[in-house]
Short mmCIF file of C-alpha atoms in Angstrom, two decimals:
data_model
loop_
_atom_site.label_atom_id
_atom_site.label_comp_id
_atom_site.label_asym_id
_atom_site.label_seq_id
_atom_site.Cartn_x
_atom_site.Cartn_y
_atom_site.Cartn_z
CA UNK A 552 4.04 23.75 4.57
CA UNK A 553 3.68 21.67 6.92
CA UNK A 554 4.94 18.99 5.49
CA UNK A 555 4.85 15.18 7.51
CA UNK A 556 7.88 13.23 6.47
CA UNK A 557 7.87 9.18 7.72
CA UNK A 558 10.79 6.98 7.70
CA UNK A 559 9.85 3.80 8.92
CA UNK A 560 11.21 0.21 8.76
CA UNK A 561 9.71 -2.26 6.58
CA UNK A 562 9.16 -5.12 8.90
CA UNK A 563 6.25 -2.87 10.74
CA UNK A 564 4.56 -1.65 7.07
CA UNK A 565 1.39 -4.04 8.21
CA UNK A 566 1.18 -2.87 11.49
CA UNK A 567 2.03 0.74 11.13
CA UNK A 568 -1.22 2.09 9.71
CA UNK A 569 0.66 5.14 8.26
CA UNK A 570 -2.42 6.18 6.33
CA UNK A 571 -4.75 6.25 9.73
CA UNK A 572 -1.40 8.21 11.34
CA UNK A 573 -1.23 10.70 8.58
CA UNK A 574 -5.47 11.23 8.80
CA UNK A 575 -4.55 11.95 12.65
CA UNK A 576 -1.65 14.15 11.84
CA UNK A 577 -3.11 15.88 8.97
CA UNK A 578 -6.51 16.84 10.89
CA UNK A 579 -4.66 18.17 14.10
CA UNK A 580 -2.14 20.47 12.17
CA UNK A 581 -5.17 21.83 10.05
CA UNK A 582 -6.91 22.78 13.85
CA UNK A 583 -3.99 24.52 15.09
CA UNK A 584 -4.95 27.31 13.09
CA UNK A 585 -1.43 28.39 12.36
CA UNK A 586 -0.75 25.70 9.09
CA UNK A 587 -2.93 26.75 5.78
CA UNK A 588 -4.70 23.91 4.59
CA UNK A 589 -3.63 23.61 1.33
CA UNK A 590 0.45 23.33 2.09
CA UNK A 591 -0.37 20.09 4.68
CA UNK A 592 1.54 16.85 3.40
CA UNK A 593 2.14 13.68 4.61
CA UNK A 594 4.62 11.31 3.05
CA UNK A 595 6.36 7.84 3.83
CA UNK A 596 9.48 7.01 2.83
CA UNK A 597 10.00 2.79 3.43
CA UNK A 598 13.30 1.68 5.00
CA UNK A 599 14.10 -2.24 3.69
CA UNK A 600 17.57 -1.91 4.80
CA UNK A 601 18.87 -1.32 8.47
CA UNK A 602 20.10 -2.01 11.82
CA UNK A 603 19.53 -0.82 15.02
CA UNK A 604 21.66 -1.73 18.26
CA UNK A 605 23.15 -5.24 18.01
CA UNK A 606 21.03 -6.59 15.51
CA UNK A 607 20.21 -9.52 17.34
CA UNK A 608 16.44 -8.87 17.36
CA UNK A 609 13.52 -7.83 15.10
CA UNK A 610 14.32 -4.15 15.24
CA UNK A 611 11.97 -1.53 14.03
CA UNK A 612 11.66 2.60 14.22
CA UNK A 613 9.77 4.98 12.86
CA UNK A 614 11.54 8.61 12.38
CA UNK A 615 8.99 11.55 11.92
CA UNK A 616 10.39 14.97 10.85
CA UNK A 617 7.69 17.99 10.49
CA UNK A 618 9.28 20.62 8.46
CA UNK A 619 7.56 24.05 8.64
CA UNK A 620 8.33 27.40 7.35
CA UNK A 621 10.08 30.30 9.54
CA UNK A 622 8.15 32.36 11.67
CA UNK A 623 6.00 30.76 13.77
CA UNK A 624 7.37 31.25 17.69
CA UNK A 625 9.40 28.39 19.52
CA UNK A 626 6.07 28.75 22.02
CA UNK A 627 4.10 27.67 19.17
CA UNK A 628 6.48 25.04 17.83
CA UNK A 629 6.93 23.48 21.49
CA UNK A 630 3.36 23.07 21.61
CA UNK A 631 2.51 21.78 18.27
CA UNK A 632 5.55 19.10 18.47
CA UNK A 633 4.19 18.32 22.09
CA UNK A 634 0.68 17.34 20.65
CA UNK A 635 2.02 15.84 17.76
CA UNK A 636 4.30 13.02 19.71
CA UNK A 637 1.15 12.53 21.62
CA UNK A 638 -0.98 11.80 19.01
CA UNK A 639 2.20 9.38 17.60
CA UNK A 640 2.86 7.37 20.60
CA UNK A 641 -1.17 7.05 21.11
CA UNK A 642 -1.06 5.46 17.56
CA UNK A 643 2.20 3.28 17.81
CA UNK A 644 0.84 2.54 21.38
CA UNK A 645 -0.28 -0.85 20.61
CA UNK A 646 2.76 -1.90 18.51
CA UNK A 647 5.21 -0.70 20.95
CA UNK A 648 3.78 -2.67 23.52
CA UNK A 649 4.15 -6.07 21.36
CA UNK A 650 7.86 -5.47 20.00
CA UNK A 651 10.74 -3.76 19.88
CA UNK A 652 10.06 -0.32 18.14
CA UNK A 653 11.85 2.69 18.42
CA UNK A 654 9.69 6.39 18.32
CA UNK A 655 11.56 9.38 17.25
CA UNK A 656 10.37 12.99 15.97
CA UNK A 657 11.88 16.32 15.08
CA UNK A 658 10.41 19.82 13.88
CA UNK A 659 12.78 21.38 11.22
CA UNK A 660 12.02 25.21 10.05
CA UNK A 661 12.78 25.52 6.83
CA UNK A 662 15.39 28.40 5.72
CA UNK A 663 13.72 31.91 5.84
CA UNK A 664 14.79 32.57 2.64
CA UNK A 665 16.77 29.32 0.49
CA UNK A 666 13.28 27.29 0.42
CA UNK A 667 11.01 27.81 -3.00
CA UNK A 668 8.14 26.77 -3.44
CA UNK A 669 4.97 26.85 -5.96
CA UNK A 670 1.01 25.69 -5.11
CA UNK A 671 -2.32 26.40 -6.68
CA UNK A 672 -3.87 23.93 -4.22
CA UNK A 673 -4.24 26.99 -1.56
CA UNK A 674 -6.47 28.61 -3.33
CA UNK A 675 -9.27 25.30 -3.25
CA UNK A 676 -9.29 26.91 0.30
CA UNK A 677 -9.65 30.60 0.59
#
């Protein structure tokens, strides 16, 4: 864990730059010290069906959930959610400002004990 979850509509896929987004996201959770390297993730998930408000316009959102495992202190949480929505509004910035686009985000901790899990990947970093 972390792990970067992206819903976003398909009418922005062009414009969205989710790979640049997930560089950003990727490199600032790995300097926060408190996420091992090897559990970082960033996924998209593409949304072809929807509507928001009255459907009358050329909607589009992008939901980001960061789940994390238990432990770390709300503190902690608070300030890595606070950087993170920075960082995402910085790179939605421009597309926000020529559309209608709706930003959300949300830090989930994962069950302290009803959440398996199996990697070899951390050890490429010890």
């Amino acid at each position: 864990m972390p792990h970067f979850i992206v819903e976003c509509t398909e009418n922005i896929r062009e414009q969205a730059d989710l790979p640049g987004l997930f560089a950003t996201v990727n490199e600032a959770l790995a300097a926060t010290g408190i996420f091992p390297l090897g559990g970082i993730r960033s996924r998209a998930h593409w949304v072809d069906t929807w509507q928001m408000a009255d459907g009358k316009h050329d909607y589009a959102f992008v939901h980001m959930t960061l789940k994390i495992g238990t432990g770390r202190s709300l503190e902690s949480r608070q300030q890595v959610g606070e950087m993170l929505f920075t960082l995402i509004k910085s790179h939605f910035a421009g597309l926000m400002a020529a559309r209608y686009l709706a930003l959300s985000f949300e830090i989930e901790e994962l069950h302290p004990t009803l959440n398996y899990k199996q990697n070899n990947v951390h050890a490429l970093f010890k």
